[in-house]
């Protein structure tokens, strides 16, 4: 729990993902060391030379190493075939020294991600994106939860944002972010009343203005303006868009920070928490596979 939050110029609590990620990395490192430094291994599969994916994977390795884990990176060229990618994943699935596997998406367009994801057993699926992991989430069974929406929940918990009986609006309905986010916010114990908004939603401003918590995961640069936000609401930005001036989120930070009660910076909010949760899921994966931690 973070008791001394930084505030924005307008007075909103800054939901600092870098700070919480660093605390998570340090606590994982301490846990692994206290257990006698058993090997906990995260493997990633990166196909092709898509710029942002390479950056994300390198950052995941760097933080895994800082957390005291072993990380193994499989890199394949743009020309890799479906069966080459599937063989690489099969080798990792069969390797008892590998506890978590992350296939970096998107794969190049000539490859079908579905059969590749379907190969991952639930215990090694540290991204939580396979049918079985998502099914477990829906049914409330133990399993790995997708890292980005889980990271949002960790920010909400760590900064003491009240959720019980509160109204939450999630903008975006992908299986990667929006849908699992709705499930997590509506879970027993979290108990928010959740609305799922998408591109066909009518009067998004009015829908969002009802919310105590807004999670914006649409991938539309700065679409959430001060008009969308009820004074004092918590606004969490998941979106990443590349515009001429650089990378921006779904939230118009400058305008919204003066009206919100709490807000994520962009960058430095949900991105680092996605990595923190990947590492947490990998530790849980190792424990599920018999590593004493
Ligand atoms: P998708 O493109 O799969 O989904 C976007 C969703 O947003 C869709 O459900 C779409 O609605 C909805 N949407 C699009 N435009 C609007 C609009 N104008 N109003 C309301 N809803 C809209 O994206 P992802 O879920 O994969 O990713 C969302 C964003 O999050 C992206 O910017 C991505 O880069 C970022 N991201 C960030 C991560 C992080 O760590 N911070 C991790 C993963 C993703 P419809 O279904 O009707 O088309």
Coordinates of C-alpha atoms and ligand atoms in Angstrom, one line a residue:
X1 CA 0.0 0.0 0.0
X2 CA 1.4 3.4 -0.9
X3 CA 0.7 6.0 1.8
X4 CA 2.6 9.1 0.5
X5 CA 1.4 9.5 -3.1
X6 CA 2.7 12.2 -5.4
X7 CA 0.1 14.5 -6.7
X8 CA -0.4 16.2 -10.0
X9 CA -0.4 20.0 -10.4
X10 CA -4.2 19.9 -10.2
X11 CA -4.1 17.8 -7.0
X12 CA -5.0 14.4 -8.3
X13 CA -3.2 11.4 -6.8
X14 CA -0.6 10.1 -9.3
X15 CA -0.9 6.4 -9.8
X16 CA 2.7 5.7 -10.3
X17 CA 3.3 2.5 -12.1
X18 CA 7.1 2.8 -12.2
X19 CA 7.2 3.1 -8.4
X20 CA 4.9 0.1 -7.8
X21 CA 6.7 -2.0 -10.5
X22 CA 10.0 -1.3 -8.8
X23 CA 8.5 -2.3 -5.4
X24 CA 7.2 -5.5 -7.0
X25 CA 10.5 -6.3 -8.6
X26 CA 12.3 -5.8 -5.3
X27 CA 9.9 -8.0 -3.4
X28 CA 10.2 -10.8 -6.0
X29 CA 14.0 -10.6 -5.8
X30 CA 13.9 -10.8 -2.0
X31 CA 11.5 -13.8 -2.1
X32 CA 13.7 -15.7 -4.6
X33 CA 16.8 -15.0 -2.6
X34 CA 15.1 -16.0 0.7
X35 CA 14.1 -19.3 -0.9
X36 CA 17.8 -20.0 -1.7
X37 CA 17.8 -18.6 -5.2
X38 CA 16.1 -21.4 -7.1
X39 CA 15.9 -20.9 -10.9
X40 CA 12.7 -19.3 -12.0
X41 CA 12.6 -19.0 -15.8
X42 CA 10.6 -16.8 -18.1
X43 CA 10.9 -17.5 -21.8
X44 CA 9.8 -15.1 -24.5
X45 CA 9.2 -15.8 -28.2
X46 CA 9.6 -12.8 -30.5
X47 CA 8.9 -13.2 -34.2
X48 CA 9.9 -10.6 -36.7
X49 CA 11.3 -7.1 -36.3
X50 CA 8.2 -5.1 -35.2
X51 CA 9.9 -2.1 -33.4
X52 CA 7.6 -1.7 -30.3
X53 CA 7.4 -5.5 -29.7
X54 CA 11.3 -5.8 -29.5
X55 CA 11.4 -2.9 -27.1
X56 CA 8.7 -4.5 -24.9
X57 CA 10.4 -7.9 -24.9
X58 CA 13.8 -6.3 -24.0
X59 CA 12.3 -4.5 -21.1
X60 CA 10.6 -7.7 -19.8
X61 CA 14.0 -9.4 -19.8
X62 CA 15.7 -6.6 -18.1
X63 CA 13.1 -6.5 -15.3
X64 CA 13.1 -10.3 -15.0
X65 CA 16.8 -10.3 -14.5
X66 CA 16.5 -7.5 -11.9
X67 CA 14.0 -9.7 -10.1
X68 CA 16.5 -12.5 -9.8
X69 CA 14.9 -14.7 -12.6
X70 CA 16.5 -16.4 -15.5
X71 CA 15.2 -15.2 -18.8
X72 CA 15.4 -16.9 -22.1
X73 CA 14.7 -15.0 -25.3
X74 CA 13.8 -16.9 -28.5
X75 CA 14.0 -14.6 -31.5
X76 CA 12.8 -15.6 -34.9
X77 CA 13.0 -13.8 -38.3
X78 CA 10.0 -12.2 -40.1
X79 CA 10.2 -15.1 -42.5
X80 CA 9.6 -17.8 -39.8
X81 CA 6.9 -20.3 -40.8
X82 CA 3.9 -21.4 -38.7
X83 CA 5.5 -24.8 -38.0
X84 CA 8.9 -23.2 -37.1
X85 CA 7.2 -21.0 -34.5
X86 CA 5.1 -23.9 -33.2
X87 CA 8.2 -26.1 -32.9
X88 CA 10.0 -23.4 -30.9
X89 CA 7.0 -23.1 -28.5
X90 CA 6.7 -26.9 -28.2
X91 CA 10.3 -27.1 -27.1
X92 CA 9.6 -24.5 -24.3
X93 CA 6.4 -26.3 -23.3
X94 CA 8.3 -29.5 -22.9
X95 CA 11.3 -28.0 -21.1
X96 CA 10.9 -28.5 -17.3
X97 CA 13.4 -25.6 -16.6
X98 CA 11.0 -23.1 -18.3
X99 CA 8.2 -22.0 -16.0
X100 CA 6.5 -19.2 -17.9
X101 CA 6.2 -18.6 -21.7
X102 CA 5.2 -15.4 -23.3
X103 CA 4.6 -15.2 -27.1
X104 CA 4.8 -11.6 -28.0
X105 CA 1.8 -10.4 -30.0
X106 CA 1.1 -9.4 -32.7
X107 CA 2.8 -12.1 -34.7
X108 CA 3.6 -11.2 -38.4
X109 CA 0.5 -11.2 -40.5
X110 CA 1.2 -14.5 -42.3
X111 CA 1.1 -16.4 -39.0
X112 CA -2.0 -17.5 -37.1
X113 CA -1.5 -16.8 -33.3
X114 CA -4.4 -19.1 -32.3
X115 CA -2.8 -22.5 -32.7
X116 CA 0.4 -21.1 -31.1
X117 CA -1.4 -19.8 -28.0
X118 CA -3.4 -23.1 -27.8
X119 CA -0.2 -24.9 -27.2
X120 CA 0.5 -23.2 -23.9
X121 CA -0.5 -25.2 -20.8
X122 CA -2.3 -23.0 -18.3
X123 CA 0.5 -23.2 -15.7
X124 CA 3.0 -21.8 -18.2
X125 CA 0.6 -19.2 -19.8
X126 CA 2.0 -16.2 -17.8
X127 CA 0.3 -13.8 -20.1
X128 CA -3.1 -15.3 -19.2
X129 CA -4.4 -15.0 -22.8
X130 CA -5.3 -18.6 -23.8
X131 CA -8.8 -20.0 -23.8
X132 CA -8.1 -22.0 -20.8
X133 CA -6.7 -19.2 -18.7
X134 CA -9.5 -16.8 -19.7
X135 CA -12.1 -19.6 -19.0
X136 CA -10.6 -20.0 -15.5
X137 CA -10.9 -16.3 -14.9
X138 CA -14.5 -16.3 -15.9
X139 CA -15.2 -19.3 -13.7
X140 CA -13.2 -17.9 -10.7
X141 CA -10.7 -20.8 -10.8
X142 CA -7.0 -20.4 -10.0
X143 CA -4.9 -19.5 -13.0
X144 CA -2.9 -16.7 -14.5
X145 CA -4.8 -13.4 -15.1
X146 CA -3.9 -11.2 -18.2
X147 CA -1.1 -8.9 -17.1
X148 CA -2.4 -5.5 -18.2
X149 CA -5.8 -5.6 -16.5
X150 CA -4.2 -7.3 -13.5
X151 CA -1.7 -4.4 -13.3
X152 CA -4.7 -1.9 -13.3
X153 CA -6.1 -3.8 -10.3
X154 CA -2.8 -3.6 -8.5
X155 CA -2.6 0.1 -8.9
X156 CA -6.2 0.4 -7.6
X157 CA -5.3 -1.7 -4.6
X158 CA -2.0 -0.1 -3.8
X159 CA -3.4 3.4 -3.9
X160 CA -6.5 2.5 -1.8
X161 CA -9.0 3.4 -4.5
X162 CA -12.4 2.4 -3.2
X163 CA -14.2 -0.1 -5.5
X164 CA -17.0 -1.6 -3.5
X165 CA -20.4 -0.5 -4.9
X166 CA -18.6 2.1 -7.1
X167 CA -19.4 2.6 -10.7
X168 CA -16.6 1.7 -13.2
X169 CA -16.6 2.2 -16.9
X170 CA -14.2 0.2 -19.1
X171 CA -13.7 1.6 -22.6
X172 CA -12.7 -1.2 -24.9
X173 CA -13.7 -4.8 -25.1
X174 CA -10.7 -6.7 -26.3
X175 CA -9.9 -10.1 -24.8
X176 CA -6.4 -8.7 -24.0
X177 CA -7.6 -5.8 -21.8
X178 CA -11.2 -4.7 -21.7
X179 CA -13.1 -7.9 -21.2
X180 CA -10.8 -9.3 -18.4
X181 CA -10.8 -5.8 -16.9
X182 CA -14.6 -6.0 -16.6
X183 CA -14.4 -9.4 -14.9
X184 CA -11.7 -8.3 -12.4
X185 CA -13.6 -5.1 -11.4
X186 CA -16.8 -7.0 -11.0
X187 CA -15.3 -9.8 -9.0
X188 CA -16.6 -10.6 -5.5
X189 CA -14.5 -8.7 -3.1
X190 CA -13.8 -5.9 -5.6
X191 CA -17.5 -5.4 -6.2
X192 CA -17.6 -2.5 -8.6
X193 CA -20.7 -2.1 -10.8
X194 CA -19.2 -2.2 -14.2
X195 CA -20.2 -0.8 -17.6
X196 CA -18.4 -2.0 -20.8
X197 CA -18.2 0.7 -23.4
X198 CA -17.0 0.3 -27.0
X199 CA -17.0 2.0 -30.4
X200 CA -20.8 1.5 -30.8
X201 CA -21.6 3.0 -27.4
X202 CA -23.9 6.0 -27.6
X203 CA -22.9 9.2 -25.8
X204 CA -19.7 8.0 -24.2
X205 CA -19.3 11.3 -22.4
X206 CA -22.5 10.7 -20.4
X207 CA -21.6 7.1 -19.8
X208 CA -18.1 8.0 -18.5
X209 CA -19.4 10.9 -16.4
X210 CA -21.3 8.4 -14.3
X211 CA -18.1 6.6 -13.4
X212 CA -16.1 6.6 -10.2
X213 CA -13.4 4.7 -12.0
X214 CA -12.7 5.0 -15.8
X215 CA -10.3 2.5 -17.4
X216 CA -9.5 3.7 -21.0
X217 CA -8.3 0.9 -23.2
X218 CA -9.4 2.0 -26.7
X219 CA -6.2 2.9 -28.4
X220 CA -7.6 6.4 -29.4
X221 CA -5.2 9.2 -28.7
X222 CA -6.4 11.5 -25.9
X223 CA -10.1 10.6 -26.4
X224 CA -11.0 10.9 -22.7
X225 CA -11.2 14.6 -22.0
X226 CA -12.2 16.6 -18.9
X227 CA -15.8 16.4 -20.2
X228 CA -15.9 12.6 -19.7
X229 CA -14.7 12.8 -16.0
X230 CA -16.8 13.3 -12.9
X231 CA -14.9 15.4 -10.4
X232 CA -12.9 13.2 -8.1
X233 CA -13.0 10.1 -10.3
X234 CA -10.1 7.7 -10.8
X235 CA -8.9 7.7 -14.4
X236 CA -6.6 4.9 -15.6
X237 CA -5.0 5.1 -19.0
X238 CA -4.1 1.8 -20.8
X239 CA -4.0 3.1 -24.4
X240 CA -0.8 3.7 -26.3
X241 CA -1.0 5.6 -29.6
X242 CA 1.8 6.9 -31.7
X243 CA 1.3 10.4 -32.9
X244 CA 3.6 12.9 -34.5
X245 CA 4.7 14.3 -31.1
X246 CA 5.5 10.9 -29.7
X247 CA 3.6 8.3 -27.7
X248 CA 0.3 9.4 -26.0
X249 CA -2.4 7.6 -24.1
X250 CA -6.2 7.5 -24.4
X251 CA -6.5 10.2 -21.7
X252 CA -5.9 13.9 -22.2
X253 CA -3.7 14.0 -19.1
X254 CA -3.2 17.8 -18.8
X255 CA -7.0 18.5 -18.9
X256 CA -8.1 15.5 -16.9
X257 CA -5.6 15.7 -14.0
X258 CA -7.2 19.0 -12.8
X259 CA -10.6 17.3 -12.3
X260 CA -9.8 13.7 -11.5
X261 CA -9.1 12.4 -7.9
X262 CA -6.5 10.0 -9.2
X263 CA -4.8 9.5 -12.5
X264 CA -2.1 7.4 -14.2
X265 CA 0.8 9.2 -15.9
X266 CA 1.5 8.2 -19.5
X267 CA 4.1 6.8 -19.8
X268 CA 4.8 5.4 -16.3
X269 CA 1.3 4.1 -15.4
X270 CA -0.1 0.9 -16.7
X271 CA 2.8 -0.1 -18.9
X272 CA 5.3 -0.8 -16.1
X273 CA 2.5 -2.6 -14.2
X274 CA 2.0 -5.0 -17.1
X275 CA 5.6 -6.1 -16.7
X276 CA 5.3 -6.3 -12.9
X277 CA 2.3 -8.6 -13.2
X278 CA 4.1 -10.7 -15.8
X279 CA 6.9 -11.3 -13.3
X280 CA 4.4 -12.0 -10.5
X281 CA 2.7 -14.5 -12.8
X282 CA 6.0 -16.2 -13.6
X283 CA 6.8 -16.6 -9.9
X284 CA 3.3 -18.1 -9.4
X285 CA 3.9 -20.4 -12.4
X286 CA 7.2 -21.6 -10.9
X287 CA 5.5 -22.4 -7.6
X288 CA 2.7 -24.3 -9.5
X289 CA 5.4 -26.4 -11.2
X290 CA 7.1 -27.4 -7.9
X291 CA 9.7 -24.7 -7.3
X292 CA 9.9 -24.0 -3.5
X293 CA 9.4 -20.3 -3.1
Ligands
LIG1 P1 -8.1 -3.4 -29.6 O1 -7.9 -2.6 -30.8 O2 -8.2 -4.9 -29.6 O3 -9.5 -2.9 -28.9 C1 -9.8 -1.6 -28.8 C2 -11.2 -1.5 -28.2 O4 -11.5 -0.1 -28.0 C3 -12.3 -2.1 -29.0 O5 -13.2 -2.8 -28.2 C4 -13.0 -0.9 -29.6 O6 -14.4 -1.1 -29.8 C5 -12.8 0.2 -28.6 N1 -12.8 1.5 -29.2 C6 -12.1 1.9 -30.3 N2 -12.4 3.2 -30.5 C7 -13.3 3.6 -29.6 C8 -14.0 4.8 -29.4 N3 -13.8 5.9 -30.2 N4 -14.9 4.8 -28.4 C9 -15.1 3.7 -27.6 N5 -14.4 2.6 -27.8 C10 -13.6 2.5 -28.8 O7 -7.0 -2.9 -28.6 P2 -6.4 -3.6 -27.2 O8 -7.4 -3.8 -26.2 O9 -5.4 -4.6 -27.6 O10 -5.5 -2.4 -26.7 C11 -6.1 -1.1 -26.4 C12 -5.0 -0.1 -26.2 O11 -4.2 -0.5 -25.1 C13 -4.0 0.0 -27.4 O12 -3.7 1.4 -27.5 C14 -2.8 -0.8 -26.9 O13 -1.6 -0.3 -27.5 C15 -2.8 -0.5 -25.5 N6 -2.2 -1.6 -24.6 C16 -1.4 -1.1 -23.6 C17 -0.8 -2.0 -22.7 C18 -0.1 -1.5 -21.6 O14 0.7 -2.2 -21.0 N7 -0.4 -0.2 -21.2 C19 -0.9 -3.4 -23.0 C20 -1.8 -3.8 -24.0 C21 -2.4 -2.9 -24.8 P3 -15.0 -2.1 -30.9 O15 -14.9 -3.5 -30.1 O16 -16.4 -1.7 -31.0 O17 -14.2 -2.1 -32.1

